[in-house]
Amino acid sequence: TYDFCGAVGDVIRLDMSQTSGTLNPQVTIYRPDETQLCDKFTGGSSLTVECALDVAGTYTILVGDLNRDDTGGSQLFLAKLN
């Protein structure tokens, strides 16, 4: 997991790509109260998710494999778009 701070109205972009193995990327972003805000997955080797934050605080990013049965390395890139 990874954490980042955000404000109401921030729009973030997260790119995840497989760097080794057979990982099928999945990304879930959770609000500060631990409810799910955004989720995206792919059967391919990379994905991009854009998400508008709706409360201020510390958000959590959970990354992993789509079916939780493959392993591999990954690269993440997080940016604020506004």
mmCIF file of N, CA and C in Angstrom:
data_model
loop_
_atom_site.group_PDB
_atom_site.id
_atom_site.type_symbol
_atom_site.label_atom_id
_atom_site.label_comp_id
_atom_site.label_asym_id
_atom_site.label_seq_id
_atom_site.Cartn_x
_atom_site.Cartn_y
_atom_site.Cartn_z
ATOM 1 N N THR A 1 0.837 -1.189 0.000
ATOM 2 C CA THR A 1 0.000 0.000 0.000
ATOM 3 C C THR A 1 0.876 1.244 0.000
ATOM 4 N N TYR A 2 0.297 2.342 -0.475
ATOM 5 C CA TYR A 2 0.951 3.639 -0.521
ATOM 6 C C TYR A 2 -0.051 4.672 -0.046
ATOM 7 N N ASP A 3 0.427 5.708 0.629
ATOM 8 C CA ASP A 3 -0.435 6.783 1.125
ATOM 9 C C ASP A 3 -0.038 8.107 0.494
ATOM 10 N N PHE A 4 -1.032 8.995 0.320
ATOM 11 C CA PHE A 4 -0.768 10.356 -0.134
ATOM 12 C C PHE A 4 -1.836 11.269 0.445
ATOM 13 N N CYS A 5 -1.515 12.538 0.576
ATOM 14 C CA CYS A 5 -2.457 13.533 1.091
ATOM 15 C C CYS A 5 -3.127 14.253 -0.067
ATOM 16 N N GLY A 6 -4.418 14.521 0.091
ATOM 17 C CA GLY A 6 -5.161 15.212 -0.944
ATOM 18 C C GLY A 6 -6.184 16.150 -0.361
ATOM 19 N N ALA A 7 -6.662 17.059 -1.199
ATOM 20 C CA ALA A 7 -7.671 18.037 -0.809
ATOM 21 C C ALA A 7 -8.919 17.831 -1.658
ATOM 22 N N VAL A 8 -10.041 18.341 -1.182
ATOM 23 C CA VAL A 8 -11.295 18.273 -1.937
ATOM 24 C C VAL A 8 -11.077 18.915 -3.302
ATOM 25 N N GLY A 9 -11.478 18.225 -4.349
ATOM 26 C CA GLY A 9 -11.371 18.752 -5.704
ATOM 27 C C GLY A 9 -10.083 18.401 -6.425
ATOM 28 N N ASP A 10 -9.082 17.870 -5.719
ATOM 29 C CA ASP A 10 -7.873 17.421 -6.401
ATOM 30 C C ASP A 10 -8.232 16.286 -7.352
ATOM 31 N N VAL A 11 -7.595 16.287 -8.513
ATOM 32 C CA VAL A 11 -7.737 15.187 -9.462
ATOM 33 C C VAL A 11 -6.363 14.555 -9.600
ATOM 34 N N ILE A 12 -6.289 13.262 -9.329
ATOM 35 C CA ILE A 12 -5.009 12.570 -9.405
ATOM 36 C C ILE A 12 -5.028 11.559 -10.544
ATOM 37 N N ARG A 13 -3.839 11.279 -11.026
ATOM 38 C CA ARG A 13 -3.660 10.256 -12.058
ATOM 39 C C ARG A 13 -2.607 9.285 -11.545
ATOM 40 N N LEU A 14 -2.914 8.007 -11.632
ATOM 41 C CA LEU A 14 -1.975 6.977 -11.225
ATOM 42 C C LEU A 14 -1.752 6.029 -12.393
ATOM 43 N N ASP A 15 -0.504 5.847 -12.756
ATOM 44 C CA ASP A 15 -0.119 4.894 -13.792
ATOM 45 C C ASP A 15 0.601 3.733 -13.119
ATOM 46 N N MET A 16 0.202 2.524 -13.456
ATOM 47 C CA MET A 16 0.866 1.327 -12.945
ATOM 48 C C MET A 16 1.238 0.460 -14.135
ATOM 49 N N SER A 17 2.488 0.005 -14.157
ATOM 50 C CA SER A 17 2.906 -0.878 -15.242
ATOM 51 C C SER A 17 3.722 -2.038 -14.684
ATOM 52 N N GLN A 18 3.547 -3.163 -15.310
ATOM 53 C CA GLN A 18 4.270 -4.379 -14.956
ATOM 54 C C GLN A 18 5.704 -4.225 -15.450
ATOM 55 N N THR A 19 6.682 -4.533 -14.595
ATOM 56 C CA THR A 19 8.085 -4.467 -15.000
ATOM 57 C C THR A 19 8.725 -5.844 -15.096
ATOM 58 N N SER A 20 8.082 -6.846 -14.493
ATOM 59 C CA SER A 20 8.580 -8.224 -14.577
ATOM 60 C C SER A 20 7.459 -9.180 -14.176
ATOM 61 N N GLY A 21 7.641 -10.437 -14.496
ATOM 62 C CA GLY A 21 6.669 -11.456 -14.101
ATOM 63 C C GLY A 21 5.403 -11.419 -14.931
ATOM 64 N N THR A 22 4.311 -11.936 -14.335
ATOM 65 C CA THR A 22 3.041 -12.082 -15.050
ATOM 66 C C THR A 22 1.914 -11.292 -14.383
ATOM 67 N N LEU A 23 2.270 -10.293 -13.615
ATOM 68 C CA LEU A 23 1.319 -9.464 -12.888
ATOM 69 C C LEU A 23 0.313 -8.795 -13.827
ATOM 70 N N ASN A 24 -0.977 -8.845 -13.483
ATOM 71 C CA ASN A 24 -2.040 -8.112 -14.173
ATOM 72 C C ASN A 24 -2.484 -6.989 -13.229
ATOM 73 N N PRO A 25 -2.072 -5.743 -13.493
ATOM 74 C CA PRO A 25 -2.247 -4.654 -12.535
ATOM 75 C C PRO A 25 -3.693 -4.395 -12.103
ATOM 76 N N GLN A 26 -3.834 -4.147 -10.792
ATOM 77 C CA GLN A 26 -5.082 -3.688 -10.214
ATOM 78 C C GLN A 26 -4.748 -2.604 -9.193
ATOM 79 N N VAL A 27 -5.510 -1.503 -9.240
ATOM 80 C CA VAL A 27 -5.306 -0.371 -8.336
ATOM 81 C C VAL A 27 -6.641 -0.017 -7.682
ATOM 82 N N THR A 28 -6.646 0.134 -6.368
ATOM 83 C CA THR A 28 -7.817 0.601 -5.638
ATOM 84 C C THR A 28 -7.379 1.778 -4.766
ATOM 85 N N ILE A 29 -8.158 2.860 -4.807
ATOM 86 C CA ILE A 29 -7.865 4.042 -4.007
ATOM 87 C C ILE A 29 -8.956 4.188 -2.956
ATOM 88 N N TYR A 30 -8.511 4.328 -1.704
ATOM 89 C CA TYR A 30 -9.422 4.436 -0.573
ATOM 90 C C TYR A 30 -9.370 5.836 0.037
ATOM 91 N N ARG A 31 -10.541 6.336 0.434
ATOM 92 C CA ARG A 31 -10.646 7.615 1.135
ATOM 93 C C ARG A 31 -10.020 7.515 2.530
ATOM 94 N N PRO A 32 -9.857 8.666 3.190
ATOM 95 C CA PRO A 32 -9.333 8.654 4.562
ATOM 96 C C PRO A 32 -10.178 7.812 5.528
ATOM 97 N N ASP A 33 -11.489 7.683 5.272
ATOM 98 C CA ASP A 33 -12.338 6.865 6.152
ATOM 99 C C ASP A 33 -12.356 5.391 5.742
ATOM 100 N N GLU A 34 -11.483 5.016 4.810
ATOM 101 C CA GLU A 34 -11.275 3.647 4.337
ATOM 102 C C GLU A 34 -12.370 3.115 3.425
ATOM 103 N N THR A 35 -13.267 3.990 2.922
ATOM 104 C CA THR A 35 -14.226 3.563 1.909
ATOM 105 C C THR A 35 -13.571 3.686 0.537
ATOM 106 N N GLN A 36 -13.984 2.833 -0.378
ATOM 107 C CA GLN A 36 -13.392 2.805 -1.716
ATOM 108 C C GLN A 36 -13.860 3.999 -2.535
ATOM 109 N N LEU A 37 -12.904 4.650 -3.202
ATOM 110 C CA LEU A 37 -13.218 5.776 -4.073
ATOM 111 C C LEU A 37 -13.098 5.385 -5.545
ATOM 112 N N CYS A 38 -11.994 4.783 -5.931
ATOM 113 C CA CYS A 38 -11.755 4.413 -7.333
ATOM 114 C C CYS A 38 -11.129 3.024 -7.394
ATOM 115 N N ASP A 39 -11.406 2.323 -8.495
ATOM 116 C CA ASP A 39 -10.849 0.989 -8.691
ATOM 117 C C ASP A 39 -10.697 0.758 -10.186
ATOM 118 N N LYS A 40 -9.561 0.193 -10.579
ATOM 119 C CA LYS A 40 -9.359 -0.131 -11.987
ATOM 120 C C LYS A 40 -8.432 -1.329 -12.079
ATOM 121 N N PHE A 41 -8.664 -2.158 -13.081
ATOM 122 C CA PHE A 41 -7.825 -3.341 -13.283
ATOM 123 C C PHE A 41 -7.732 -3.628 -14.765
ATOM 124 N N THR A 42 -6.766 -4.463 -15.123
ATOM 125 C CA THR A 42 -6.581 -4.837 -16.514
ATOM 126 C C THR A 42 -5.999 -6.243 -16.595
ATOM 127 N N GLY A 43 -6.286 -6.919 -17.675
ATOM 128 C CA GLY A 43 -5.660 -8.197 -17.961
ATOM 129 C C GLY A 43 -4.364 -8.006 -18.721
ATOM 130 N N GLY A 44 -4.024 -6.747 -18.995
ATOM 131 C CA GLY A 44 -2.794 -6.418 -19.712
ATOM 132 C C GLY A 44 -1.654 -6.115 -18.761
ATOM 133 N N SER A 45 -0.693 -5.342 -19.240
ATOM 134 C CA SER A 45 0.505 -5.093 -18.441
ATOM 135 C C SER A 45 0.577 -3.686 -17.854
ATOM 136 N N SER A 46 -0.392 -2.812 -18.186
ATOM 137 C CA SER A 46 -0.361 -1.462 -17.618
ATOM 138 C C SER A 46 -1.774 -0.888 -17.551
ATOM 139 N N LEU A 47 -1.936 0.109 -16.669
ATOM 140 C CA LEU A 47 -3.224 0.782 -16.563
ATOM 141 C C LEU A 47 -3.020 2.212 -16.088
ATOM 142 N N THR A 48 -4.035 3.031 -16.331
ATOM 143 C CA THR A 48 -4.075 4.413 -15.865
ATOM 144 C C THR A 48 -5.432 4.641 -15.233
ATOM 145 N N VAL A 49 -5.449 5.276 -14.057
ATOM 146 C CA VAL A 49 -6.702 5.633 -13.405
ATOM 147 C C VAL A 49 -6.632 7.107 -13.018
ATOM 148 N N GLU A 50 -7.708 7.841 -13.344
ATOM 149 C CA GLU A 50 -7.854 9.215 -12.901
ATOM 150 C C GLU A 50 -9.002 9.261 -11.911
ATOM 151 N N CYS A 51 -8.813 10.017 -10.837
ATOM 152 C CA CYS A 51 -9.757 9.985 -9.735
ATOM 153 C C CYS A 51 -9.871 11.385 -9.131
ATOM 154 N N ALA A 52 -11.106 11.856 -8.932
ATOM 155 C CA ALA A 52 -11.353 13.138 -8.279
ATOM 156 C C ALA A 52 -11.560 12.896 -6.788
ATOM 157 N N LEU A 53 -10.783 13.580 -5.965
ATOM 158 C CA LEU A 53 -10.868 13.404 -4.516
ATOM 159 C C LEU A 53 -12.024 14.218 -3.968
ATOM 160 N N ASP A 54 -12.772 13.630 -3.041
ATOM 161 C CA ASP A 54 -13.979 14.293 -2.552
ATOM 162 C C ASP A 54 -13.941 14.679 -1.080
ATOM 163 N N VAL A 55 -12.848 14.364 -0.400
ATOM 164 C CA VAL A 55 -12.637 14.822 0.977
ATOM 165 C C VAL A 55 -11.146 15.097 1.173
ATOM 166 N N ALA A 56 -10.819 15.918 2.135
ATOM 167 C CA ALA A 56 -9.420 16.195 2.448
ATOM 168 C C ALA A 56 -8.892 15.136 3.405
ATOM 169 N N GLY A 57 -7.624 14.785 3.242
ATOM 170 C CA GLY A 57 -7.017 13.835 4.162
ATOM 171 C C GLY A 57 -6.016 12.924 3.487
ATOM 172 N N THR A 58 -5.698 11.830 4.169
ATOM 173 C CA THR A 58 -4.721 10.862 3.679
ATOM 174 C C THR A 58 -5.428 9.695 3.007
ATOM 175 N N TYR A 59 -5.136 9.531 1.735
ATOM 176 C CA TYR A 59 -5.712 8.460 0.917
ATOM 177 C C TYR A 59 -4.737 7.286 0.859
ATOM 178 N N THR A 60 -5.277 6.091 0.631
ATOM 179 C CA THR A 60 -4.461 4.887 0.532
ATOM 180 C C THR A 60 -4.642 4.268 -0.846
ATOM 181 N N ILE A 61 -3.522 3.881 -1.438
ATOM 182 C CA ILE A 61 -3.518 3.180 -2.726
ATOM 183 C C ILE A 61 -3.123 1.735 -2.462
ATOM 184 N N LEU A 62 -3.968 0.813 -2.894
ATOM 185 C CA LEU A 62 -3.672 -0.618 -2.794
ATOM 186 C C LEU A 62 -3.403 -1.118 -4.204
ATOM 187 N N VAL A 63 -2.243 -1.705 -4.415
ATOM 188 C CA VAL A 63 -1.890 -2.244 -5.728
ATOM 189 C C VAL A 63 -1.682 -3.737 -5.616
ATOM 190 N N GLY A 64 -1.950 -4.438 -6.707
ATOM 191 C CA GLY A 64 -1.759 -5.879 -6.699
ATOM 192 C C GLY A 64 -2.073 -6.496 -8.039
ATOM 193 N N ASP A 65 -2.303 -7.787 -8.016
ATOM 194 C CA ASP A 65 -2.626 -8.561 -9.210
ATOM 195 C C ASP A 65 -4.135 -8.759 -9.297
ATOM 196 N N LEU A 66 -4.674 -8.662 -10.490
ATOM 197 C CA LEU A 66 -6.108 -8.755 -10.736
ATOM 198 C C LEU A 66 -6.745 -9.981 -10.075
ATOM 199 N N ASN A 67 -6.186 -11.149 -10.283
ATOM 200 C CA ASN A 67 -6.766 -12.382 -9.740
ATOM 201 C C ASN A 67 -6.043 -12.891 -8.495
ATOM 202 N N ARG A 68 -5.083 -12.106 -8.027
ATOM 203 C CA ARG A 68 -4.291 -12.470 -6.839
ATOM 204 C C ARG A 68 -3.592 -13.811 -6.983
ATOM 205 N N ASP A 69 -3.243 -14.155 -8.225
ATOM 206 C CA ASP A 69 -2.553 -15.430 -8.428
ATOM 207 C C ASP A 69 -1.266 -15.301 -9.232
ATOM 208 N N ASP A 70 -0.914 -14.094 -9.649
ATOM 209 C CA ASP A 70 0.317 -13.867 -10.401
ATOM 210 C C ASP A 70 1.217 -12.928 -9.605
ATOM 211 N N THR A 71 2.491 -12.992 -9.900
ATOM 212 C CA THR A 71 3.462 -12.138 -9.222
ATOM 213 C C THR A 71 4.302 -11.403 -10.242
ATOM 214 N N GLY A 72 4.997 -10.412 -9.768
ATOM 215 C CA GLY A 72 5.885 -9.657 -10.638
ATOM 216 C C GLY A 72 6.164 -8.288 -10.055
ATOM 217 N N GLY A 73 7.048 -7.598 -10.706
ATOM 218 C CA GLY A 73 7.390 -6.247 -10.295
ATOM 219 C C GLY A 73 6.490 -5.237 -10.981
ATOM 220 N N SER A 74 6.398 -4.064 -10.377
ATOM 221 C CA SER A 74 5.581 -3.002 -10.979
ATOM 222 C C SER A 74 6.207 -1.651 -10.726
ATOM 223 N N GLN A 75 5.781 -0.692 -11.527
ATOM 224 C CA GLN A 75 6.225 0.689 -11.402
ATOM 225 C C GLN A 75 4.994 1.552 -11.259
ATOM 226 N N LEU A 76 5.017 2.512 -10.332
ATOM 227 C CA LEU A 76 3.888 3.425 -10.109
ATOM 228 C C LEU A 76 4.324 4.858 -10.351
ATOM 229 N N PHE A 77 3.397 5.635 -10.883
ATOM 230 C CA PHE A 77 3.603 7.056 -11.056
ATOM 231 C C PHE A 77 2.314 7.757 -10.633
ATOM 232 N N LEU A 78 2.409 8.701 -9.703
ATOM 233 C CA LEU A 78 1.247 9.427 -9.181
ATOM 234 C C LEU A 78 1.454 10.906 -9.449
ATOM 235 N N ALA A 79 0.418 11.550 -10.005
ATOM 236 C CA ALA A 79 0.496 12.979 -10.290
ATOM 237 C C ALA A 79 -0.827 13.654 -9.951
ATOM 238 N N LYS A 80 -0.735 14.896 -9.508
ATOM 239 C CA LYS A 80 -1.910 15.733 -9.315
ATOM 240 C C LYS A 80 -2.130 16.497 -10.615
ATOM 241 N N LEU A 81 -3.346 16.436 -11.166
ATOM 242 C CA LEU A 81 -3.600 17.012 -12.487
ATOM 243 C C LEU A 81 -4.087 18.460 -12.453
ATOM 244 N N ASN A 82 -4.518 18.947 -11.313
ATOM 245 C CA ASN A 82 -5.017 20.325 -11.265
ATOM 246 C C ASN A 82 -4.271 21.149 -10.246
#
